């Protein structure tokens, strides 16, 4: 099938490339000329394992194109995915300006039937607004048509950064929100090669599934983080508590890892948007407001731990291992490292940092951080080290070498990565999250 994807950001790009790989002819559109010129040469703007190879393969097979024109990309397309950004406004609402602009442009350039699919995470009822925008802006000749000339559908994404390609190729489920048989048929055909479990519903429910899924996962994390606070106080081990809970199939072990809090481009934004959406619909989603508060408190409590154990923060040198909001990505959006580093700097600490991929993005966020080429350089001469992102590389460090390089061997493990490493035997003073048992 010929498919256009509008918005070559994270979601659009991964979706477009993967759809090409399962056999469709895809054109990805973006207004950023520089980005499109680079994509044509398979130079990708983000770090996502496997994506570059897949782009090269599908450009070669002539199934993947890039363009700056919606008109050109949608000309022969049956389906057009809208995958543009929906940033948060100051009040927590999702800003849908880009979605509206794209919907209008799709309408203005429409010459035959199109299925317009929302892929961006949008509040419930956006589908209706997209439908109305398209209807109002259709060319005169299409307005007169007796047959429907377009349908709108919702097809939320559930891709995790760092494993987006395998998430796309092996989905737990594909959710489609449709209002016509034709739209359902087209979407089923698009995903047929993956043989996925399909959840077919109306547009509003599909939009809500996305919000509810991400908010529920964020709730699980905040639950684990709240537990970690109690574990610290009563001498329990949050990892064992999570393990003991997780064997219950109704609960499951995933997303019960306590740490310095969730970040990224989705959870903070989606929880905010869901709280706002509920508020506007007349329901105060108190549970989610607390999920958000607990996430913020988790960073403050980590800072208190550092202040307590380091005694004086001013003029101390602190090494940071990991800046990205999670491993296998260069994404710094809402990374817990941002608040933690800025707070320590405000107290007069000097920060040295190492991240395998996120350094360039971090440079746009922090002032006066010394970026290092490897973990050992980052901890050299430090009074303490913070582990903030659990990159694979950090699992295999030479702790003897680290201890020798540091001025003071104190390690704050914000992800419980070293929970069973017994770092005390290397001479470290070790602090994890929710490890009241230590
Ligand atoms: C998320 C969803 O998982 C995905 O389905 C969605 O559509 C996009 O948003 P992503 O933001 O890439 O994906 O990351 P994810 O792996 O879900 O982690 C989000 C954050 O939660 C990270 O900061 C991570 O470190 C944190 N996290 C995750 C925890 O603190 N504890 C956990 O147990 C799991």
PDB file of N, CA, C and O and ligand atoms in Angstrom, residues 10 121 156-163 167 173 210 213-214 217-218 220-221 224-225 253-268 270 295 324-327 329 334-336 388-390 415, ligand 1:
ATOM      1  N   UNK A  10      10.481  11.081  16.141  1.00  0.00           N
ATOM      2  CA  UNK A  10      10.728   9.736  16.640  1.00  0.00           C
ATOM      3  C   UNK A  10       9.664   8.724  16.181  1.00  0.00           C
ATOM      4  O   UNK A  10       9.969   7.717  15.552  1.00  0.00           O
ATOM      5  N   UNK A 121       0.160  11.173  20.011  1.00  0.00           N
ATOM      6  CA  UNK A 121      -0.672  11.001  21.210  1.00  0.00           C
ATOM      7  C   UNK A 121      -1.509  12.249  21.400  1.00  0.00           C
ATOM      8  O   UNK A 121      -0.981  13.339  21.599  1.00  0.00           O
ATOM      9  N   UNK A 156      -2.928   4.562  17.989  1.00  0.00           N
ATOM     10  CA  UNK A 156      -1.860   5.004  18.898  1.00  0.00           C
ATOM     11  C   UNK A 156      -0.629   4.111  18.850  1.00  0.00           C
ATOM     12  O   UNK A 156      -0.729   2.919  18.562  1.00  0.00           O
ATOM     13  N   UNK A 157       0.515   4.729  19.148  1.00  0.00           N
ATOM     14  CA  UNK A 157       1.763   3.950  19.151  1.00  0.00           C
ATOM     15  C   UNK A 157       2.133   3.577  20.573  1.00  0.00           C
ATOM     16  O   UNK A 157       1.809   4.305  21.511  1.00  0.00           O
ATOM     17  N   UNK A 158       2.810   2.439  20.707  1.00  0.00           N
ATOM     18  CA  UNK A 158       3.264   1.998  22.032  1.00  0.00           C
ATOM     19  C   UNK A 158       4.753   1.662  21.968  1.00  0.00           C
ATOM     20  O   UNK A 158       5.213   0.683  22.546  1.00  0.00           O
ATOM     21  N   UNK A 159       5.509   2.475  21.217  1.00  0.00           N
ATOM     22  CA  UNK A 159       6.923   2.174  20.998  1.00  0.00           C
ATOM     23  C   UNK A 159       7.780   2.717  22.120  1.00  0.00           C
ATOM     24  O   UNK A 159       7.662   3.881  22.479  1.00  0.00           O
ATOM     25  N   UNK A 160       8.642   1.857  22.645  1.00  0.00           N
ATOM     26  CA  UNK A 160       9.584   2.343  23.651  1.00  0.00           C
ATOM     27  C   UNK A 160      10.859   2.775  22.960  1.00  0.00           C
ATOM     28  O   UNK A 160      11.372   2.059  22.092  1.00  0.00           O
ATOM     29  N   UNK A 161      11.385   3.922  23.351  1.00  0.00           N
ATOM     30  CA  UNK A 161      12.653   4.347  22.783  1.00  0.00           C
ATOM     31  C   UNK A 161      13.706   3.299  23.156  1.00  0.00           C
ATOM     32  O   UNK A 161      13.687   2.751  24.242  1.00  0.00           O
ATOM     33  N   UNK A 162      14.612   3.061  22.232  1.00  0.00           N
ATOM     34  CA  UNK A 162      15.666   2.085  22.508  1.00  0.00           C
ATOM     35  C   UNK A 162      15.293   0.689  22.032  1.00  0.00           C
ATOM     36  O   UNK A 162      16.166  -0.127  21.742  1.00  0.00           O
ATOM     37  N   UNK A 163      13.988   0.381  21.966  1.00  0.00           N
ATOM     38  CA  UNK A 163      13.590  -0.930  21.435  1.00  0.00           C
ATOM     39  C   UNK A 163      12.394  -0.750  20.509  1.00  0.00           C
ATOM     40  O   UNK A 163      11.532  -1.615  20.396  1.00  0.00           O
ATOM     41  N   UNK A 167       9.602  -3.402  19.127  1.00  0.00           N
ATOM     42  CA  UNK A 167       8.227  -3.170  19.612  1.00  0.00           C
ATOM     43  C   UNK A 167       7.249  -3.076  18.433  1.00  0.00           C
ATOM     44  O   UNK A 167       6.137  -3.574  18.496  1.00  0.00           O
ATOM     45  N   UNK A 173      -0.151  -5.596  20.969  1.00  0.00           N
ATOM     46  CA  UNK A 173      -1.466  -5.405  20.334  1.00  0.00           C
ATOM     47  C   UNK A 173      -1.375  -4.198  19.400  1.00  0.00           C
ATOM     48  O   UNK A 173      -0.502  -3.339  19.568  1.00  0.00           O
ATOM     49  N   UNK A 210      -4.427   4.877  24.761  1.00  0.00           N
ATOM     50  CA  UNK A 210      -3.047   5.343  24.825  1.00  0.00           C
ATOM     51  C   UNK A 210      -2.769   6.094  26.131  1.00  0.00           C
ATOM     52  O   UNK A 210      -1.800   5.816  26.846  1.00  0.00           O
ATOM     53  N   UNK A 213      -2.933   3.643  29.089  1.00  0.00           N
ATOM     54  CA  UNK A 213      -1.798   2.708  29.171  1.00  0.00           C
ATOM     55  C   UNK A 213      -0.580   3.404  29.758  1.00  0.00           C
ATOM     56  O   UNK A 213       0.046   2.900  30.700  1.00  0.00           O
ATOM     57  N   UNK A 214      -0.218   4.557  29.207  1.00  0.00           N
ATOM     58  CA  UNK A 214       0.977   5.236  29.700  1.00  0.00           C
ATOM     59  C   UNK A 214       0.795   5.704  31.143  1.00  0.00           C
ATOM     60  O   UNK A 214       1.718   5.621  31.950  1.00  0.00           O
ATOM     61  N   UNK A 217       1.201   2.711  33.454  1.00  0.00           N
ATOM     62  CA  UNK A 217       2.611   2.332  33.630  1.00  0.00           C
ATOM     63  C   UNK A 217       3.319   3.313  34.558  1.00  0.00           C
ATOM     64  O   UNK A 217       4.102   2.920  35.423  1.00  0.00           O
ATOM     65  N   UNK A 218       3.010   4.610  34.384  1.00  0.00           N
ATOM     66  CA  UNK A 218       3.603   5.628  35.268  1.00  0.00           C
ATOM     67  C   UNK A 218       3.141   5.393  36.708  1.00  0.00           C
ATOM     68  O   UNK A 218       3.907   5.572  37.660  1.00  0.00           O
ATOM     69  N   UNK A 220       2.416   2.488  38.056  1.00  0.00           N
ATOM     70  CA  UNK A 220       3.177   1.357  38.590  1.00  0.00           C
ATOM     71  C   UNK A 220       4.542   1.831  39.096  1.00  0.00           C
ATOM     72  O   UNK A 220       4.984   1.451  40.172  1.00  0.00           O
ATOM     73  N   UNK A 221       5.189   2.680  38.288  1.00  0.00           N
ATOM     74  CA  UNK A 221       6.520   3.156  38.692  1.00  0.00           C
ATOM     75  C   UNK A 221       6.410   3.988  39.972  1.00  0.00           C
ATOM     76  O   UNK A 221       7.194   3.804  40.910  1.00  0.00           O
ATOM     77  N   UNK A 224       6.026   1.808  42.936  1.00  0.00           N
ATOM     78  CA  UNK A 224       7.312   1.222  43.354  1.00  0.00           C
ATOM     79  C   UNK A 224       8.169   2.276  44.053  1.00  0.00           C
ATOM     80  O   UNK A 224       8.846   1.985  45.040  1.00  0.00           O
ATOM     81  N   UNK A 225       8.115   3.507  43.561  1.00  0.00           N
ATOM     82  CA  UNK A 225       8.914   4.570  44.177  1.00  0.00           C
ATOM     83  C   UNK A 225       8.398   4.912  45.574  1.00  0.00           C
ATOM     84  O   UNK A 225       9.183   5.143  46.493  1.00  0.00           O
ATOM     85  N   UNK A 253       5.981  -8.245  37.223  1.00  0.00           N
ATOM     86  CA  UNK A 253       7.192  -7.604  37.761  1.00  0.00           C
ATOM     87  C   UNK A 253       7.583  -6.334  36.979  1.00  0.00           C
ATOM     88  O   UNK A 253       8.259  -5.452  37.496  1.00  0.00           O
ATOM     89  N   UNK A 254       7.152  -6.247  35.703  1.00  0.00           N
ATOM     90  CA  UNK A 254       7.600  -5.128  34.860  1.00  0.00           C
ATOM     91  C   UNK A 254       7.128  -3.775  35.391  1.00  0.00           C
ATOM     92  O   UNK A 254       6.056  -3.673  35.995  1.00  0.00           O
ATOM     93  N   UNK A 255       7.963  -2.767  35.212  1.00  0.00           N
ATOM     94  CA  UNK A 255       7.651  -1.390  35.615  1.00  0.00           C
ATOM     95  C   UNK A 255       7.431  -1.224  37.117  1.00  0.00           C
ATOM     96  O   UNK A 255       6.709  -0.346  37.559  1.00  0.00           O
ATOM     97  N   UNK A 256       8.089  -2.087  37.883  1.00  0.00           N
ATOM     98  CA  UNK A 256       8.075  -1.919  39.343  1.00  0.00           C
ATOM     99  C   UNK A 256       9.488  -1.621  39.832  1.00  0.00           C
ATOM    100  O   UNK A 256       9.819  -1.911  40.976  1.00  0.00           O
ATOM    101  N   UNK A 257      10.321  -1.061  38.942  1.00  0.00           N
ATOM    102  CA  UNK A 257      11.676  -0.720  39.370  1.00  0.00           C
ATOM    103  C   UNK A 257      11.698   0.669  39.982  1.00  0.00           C
ATOM    104  O   UNK A 257      11.445   1.663  39.297  1.00  0.00           O
ATOM    105  N   UNK A 258      12.023   0.713  41.278  1.00  0.00           N
ATOM    106  CA  UNK A 258      12.156   2.018  41.939  1.00  0.00           C
ATOM    107  C   UNK A 258      13.437   2.676  41.442  1.00  0.00           C
ATOM    108  O   UNK A 258      14.383   2.000  41.049  1.00  0.00           O
ATOM    109  N   UNK A 259      13.460   3.985  41.427  1.00  0.00           N
ATOM    110  CA  UNK A 259      14.644   4.697  40.949  1.00  0.00           C
ATOM    111  C   UNK A 259      14.501   6.186  41.192  1.00  0.00           C
ATOM    112  O   UNK A 259      13.780   6.612  42.101  1.00  0.00           O
ATOM    113  N   UNK A 260      15.166   6.965  40.328  1.00  0.00           N
ATOM    114  CA  UNK A 260      15.108   8.419  40.499  1.00  0.00           C
ATOM    115  C   UNK A 260      13.903   9.023  39.771  1.00  0.00           C
ATOM    116  O   UNK A 260      13.833  10.240  39.568  1.00  0.00           O
ATOM    117  N   UNK A 261      12.990   8.166  39.336  1.00  0.00           N
ATOM    118  CA  UNK A 261      11.759   8.688  38.725  1.00  0.00           C
ATOM    119  C   UNK A 261      11.727   8.469  37.225  1.00  0.00           C
ATOM    120  O   UNK A 261      12.761   8.281  36.589  1.00  0.00           O
ATOM    121  N   UNK A 262      10.505   8.486  36.686  1.00  0.00           N
ATOM    122  CA  UNK A 262      10.374   8.316  35.235  1.00  0.00           C
ATOM    123  C   UNK A 262      10.591   9.655  34.526  1.00  0.00           C
ATOM    124  O   UNK A 262      10.379  10.712  35.089  1.00  0.00           O
ATOM    125  N   UNK A 263      11.040   9.556  33.273  1.00  0.00           N
ATOM    126  CA  UNK A 263      11.218  10.761  32.450  1.00  0.00           C
ATOM    127  C   UNK A 263      10.829  10.422  31.027  1.00  0.00           C
ATOM    128  O   UNK A 263      10.016   9.530  30.799  1.00  0.00           O
ATOM    129  N   UNK A 264      11.419  11.145  30.081  1.00  0.00           N
ATOM    130  CA  UNK A 264      11.160  10.842  28.676  1.00  0.00           C
ATOM    131  C   UNK A 264      10.128  11.761  28.055  1.00  0.00           C
ATOM    132  O   UNK A 264       9.579  12.646  28.704  1.00  0.00           O
ATOM    133  N   UNK A 265       9.862  11.495  26.798  1.00  0.00           N
ATOM    134  CA  UNK A 265       8.971  12.392  26.053  1.00  0.00           C
ATOM    135  C   UNK A 265       7.511  12.020  26.259  1.00  0.00           C
ATOM    136  O   UNK A 265       6.613  12.750  25.877  1.00  0.00           O
ATOM    137  N   UNK A 266       7.249  10.847  26.869  1.00  0.00           N
ATOM    138  CA  UNK A 266       5.859  10.380  26.946  1.00  0.00           C
ATOM    139  C   UNK A 266       5.232  10.456  28.327  1.00  0.00           C
ATOM    140  O   UNK A 266       4.224  11.137  28.511  1.00  0.00           O
ATOM    141  N   UNK A 267       5.801   9.735  29.303  1.00  0.00           N
ATOM    142  CA  UNK A 267       5.108   9.621  30.589  1.00  0.00           C
ATOM    143  C   UNK A 267       4.787  10.972  31.225  1.00  0.00           C
ATOM    144  O   UNK A 267       3.622  11.225  31.564  1.00  0.00           O
ATOM    145  N   UNK A 268       5.778  11.869  31.408  1.00  0.00           N
ATOM    146  CA  UNK A 268       5.442  13.141  32.073  1.00  0.00           C
ATOM    147  C   UNK A 268       4.370  13.914  31.302  1.00  0.00           C
ATOM    148  O   UNK A 268       3.406  14.422  31.878  1.00  0.00           O
ATOM    149  N   UNK A 270       2.184  12.740  28.980  1.00  0.00           N
ATOM    150  CA  UNK A 270       0.894  12.044  28.876  1.00  0.00           C
ATOM    151  C   UNK A 270       0.130  12.062  30.198  1.00  0.00           C
ATOM    152  O   UNK A 270      -1.102  12.173  30.204  1.00  0.00           O
ATOM    153  N   UNK A 295       6.580  11.167  41.648  1.00  0.00           N
ATOM    154  CA  UNK A 295       7.720  11.184  40.727  1.00  0.00           C
ATOM    155  C   UNK A 295       8.647  12.364  41.011  1.00  0.00           C
ATOM    156  O   UNK A 295       9.868  12.236  40.973  1.00  0.00           O
ATOM    157  N   UNK A 324      20.893  10.369  29.881  1.00  0.00           N
ATOM    158  CA  UNK A 324      19.643  10.132  29.128  1.00  0.00           C
ATOM    159  C   UNK A 324      18.541   9.649  30.075  1.00  0.00           C
ATOM    160  O   UNK A 324      18.834   9.094  31.138  1.00  0.00           O
ATOM    161  N   UNK A 325      17.272   9.831  29.672  1.00  0.00           N
ATOM    162  CA  UNK A 325      16.182   9.461  30.597  1.00  0.00           C
ATOM    163  C   UNK A 325      16.075   7.962  30.812  1.00  0.00           C
ATOM    164  O   UNK A 325      15.477   7.500  31.772  1.00  0.00           O
ATOM    165  N   UNK A 326      16.713   7.195  29.916  1.00  0.00           N
ATOM    166  CA  UNK A 326      16.814   5.742  30.088  1.00  0.00           C
ATOM    167  C   UNK A 326      17.894   5.242  29.137  1.00  0.00           C
ATOM    168  O   UNK A 326      18.359   6.008  28.275  1.00  0.00           O
ATOM    169  N   UNK A 327      18.325   3.985  29.270  1.00  0.00           N
ATOM    170  CA  UNK A 327      19.400   3.509  28.396  1.00  0.00           C
ATOM    171  C   UNK A 327      18.965   3.350  26.938  1.00  0.00           C
ATOM    172  O   UNK A 327      17.760   3.313  26.650  1.00  0.00           O
ATOM    173  N   UNK A 329      19.143   5.307  24.416  1.00  0.00           N
ATOM    174  CA  UNK A 329      18.600   6.468  23.722  1.00  0.00           C
ATOM    175  C   UNK A 329      19.501   7.667  24.016  1.00  0.00           C
ATOM    176  O   UNK A 329      20.219   7.682  25.029  1.00  0.00           O
ATOM    177  N   UNK A 334      12.858  15.528  29.720  1.00  0.00           N
ATOM    178  CA  UNK A 334      12.412  15.244  31.107  1.00  0.00           C
ATOM    179  C   UNK A 334      13.258  14.190  31.810  1.00  0.00           C
ATOM    180  O   UNK A 334      12.745  13.437  32.654  1.00  0.00           O
ATOM    181  N   UNK A 335      14.540  14.120  31.469  1.00  0.00           N
ATOM    182  CA  UNK A 335      15.410  13.151  32.152  1.00  0.00           C
ATOM    183  C   UNK A 335      15.584  13.580  33.611  1.00  0.00           C
ATOM    184  O   UNK A 335      15.818  14.761  33.878  1.00  0.00           O
ATOM    185  N   UNK A 336      15.471  12.638  34.564  1.00  0.00           N
ATOM    186  CA  UNK A 336      15.690  13.004  35.971  1.00  0.00           C
ATOM    187  C   UNK A 336      17.054  13.661  36.197  1.00  0.00           C
ATOM    188  O   UNK A 336      17.216  14.472  37.106  1.00  0.00           O
ATOM    189  N   UNK A 388      22.785   7.418  37.176  1.00  0.00           N
ATOM    190  CA  UNK A 388      21.430   7.903  36.885  1.00  0.00           C
ATOM    191  C   UNK A 388      20.752   7.171  35.725  1.00  0.00           C
ATOM    192  O   UNK A 388      19.538   7.247  35.575  1.00  0.00           O
ATOM    193  N   UNK A 389      21.536   6.530  34.849  1.00  0.00           N
ATOM    194  CA  UNK A 389      20.943   5.761  33.736  1.00  0.00           C
ATOM    195  C   UNK A 389      21.635   4.409  33.666  1.00  0.00           C
ATOM    196  O   UNK A 389      22.871   4.349  33.666  1.00  0.00           O
ATOM    197  N   UNK A 390      20.829   3.358  33.591  1.00  0.00           N
ATOM    198  CA  UNK A 390      21.411   2.014  33.702  1.00  0.00           C
ATOM    199  C   UNK A 390      21.882   1.467  32.348  1.00  0.00           C
ATOM    200  O   UNK A 390      21.412   0.427  31.877  1.00  0.00           O
ATOM    201  N   UNK A 415      19.455   3.772  40.194  1.00  0.00           N
ATOM    202  CA  UNK A 415      18.670   2.766  39.449  1.00  0.00           C
ATOM    203  C   UNK A 415      18.803   1.369  40.049  1.00  0.00           C
ATOM    204  O   UNK A 415      18.411   0.390  39.398  1.00  0.00           O
TER     205      UNK A 415
HETATM  206  C1  LIG B   1       6.928   4.833  26.932  1.00  0.00           C
HETATM  207  C2  LIG B   1       5.987   3.607  26.844  1.00  0.00           C
HETATM  208  O1  LIG B   1       6.592   2.477  27.490  1.00  0.00           O
HETATM  209  C3  LIG B   1       5.629   3.325  25.406  1.00  0.00           C
HETATM  210  O2  LIG B   1       4.711   2.243  25.329  1.00  0.00           O
HETATM  211  C4  LIG B   1       4.992   4.622  24.901  1.00  0.00           C
HETATM  212  O3  LIG B   1       4.178   4.572  23.870  1.00  0.00           O
HETATM  213  C5  LIG B   1       6.044   5.717  24.873  1.00  0.00           C
HETATM  214  O4  LIG B   1       6.380   5.940  26.244  1.00  0.00           O
HETATM  215  P1  LIG B   1       9.517   5.284  26.683  1.00  0.00           P
HETATM  216  O5  LIG B   1       9.205   6.683  27.105  1.00  0.00           O
HETATM  217  O6  LIG B   1      10.408   5.071  25.507  1.00  0.00           O
HETATM  218  O7  LIG B   1       8.176   4.474  26.361  1.00  0.00           O
HETATM  219  O8  LIG B   1      10.229   4.574  27.937  1.00  0.00           O
HETATM  220  P2  LIG B   1       9.898   3.473  29.020  1.00  0.00           P
HETATM  221  O9  LIG B   1      10.762   2.291  28.785  1.00  0.00           O
HETATM  222  O10 LIG B   1       8.463   3.215  29.143  1.00  0.00           O
HETATM  223  O11 LIG B   1      10.427   4.214  30.344  1.00  0.00           O
HETATM  224  C6  LIG B   1       9.907   5.482  30.732  1.00  0.00           C
HETATM  225  C7  LIG B   1      10.590   5.977  31.982  1.00  0.00           C
HETATM  226  O12 LIG B   1      10.222   5.209  33.114  1.00  0.00           O
HETATM  227  C8  LIG B   1      12.108   5.972  31.948  1.00  0.00           C
HETATM  228  O13 LIG B   1      12.599   7.156  32.530  1.00  0.00           O
HETATM  229  C9  LIG B   1      12.478   4.775  32.785  1.00  0.00           C
HETATM  230  O14 LIG B   1      13.752   4.887  33.370  1.00  0.00           O
HETATM  231  C10 LIG B   1      11.376   4.811  33.837  1.00  0.00           C
HETATM  232  N1  LIG B   1      11.109   3.506  34.469  1.00  0.00           N
HETATM  233  C11 LIG B   1      10.630   2.470  33.722  1.00  0.00           C
HETATM  234  C12 LIG B   1      11.284   3.356  35.842  1.00  0.00           C
HETATM  235  O15 LIG B   1      11.697   4.293  36.542  1.00  0.00           O
HETATM  236  N2  LIG B   1      10.966   2.151  36.418  1.00  0.00           N
HETATM  237  C13 LIG B   1      10.490   1.103  35.696  1.00  0.00           C
HETATM  238  O16 LIG B   1      10.227   0.054  36.297  1.00  0.00           O
HETATM  239  C14 LIG B   1      10.326   1.263  34.307  1.00  0.00           C
END
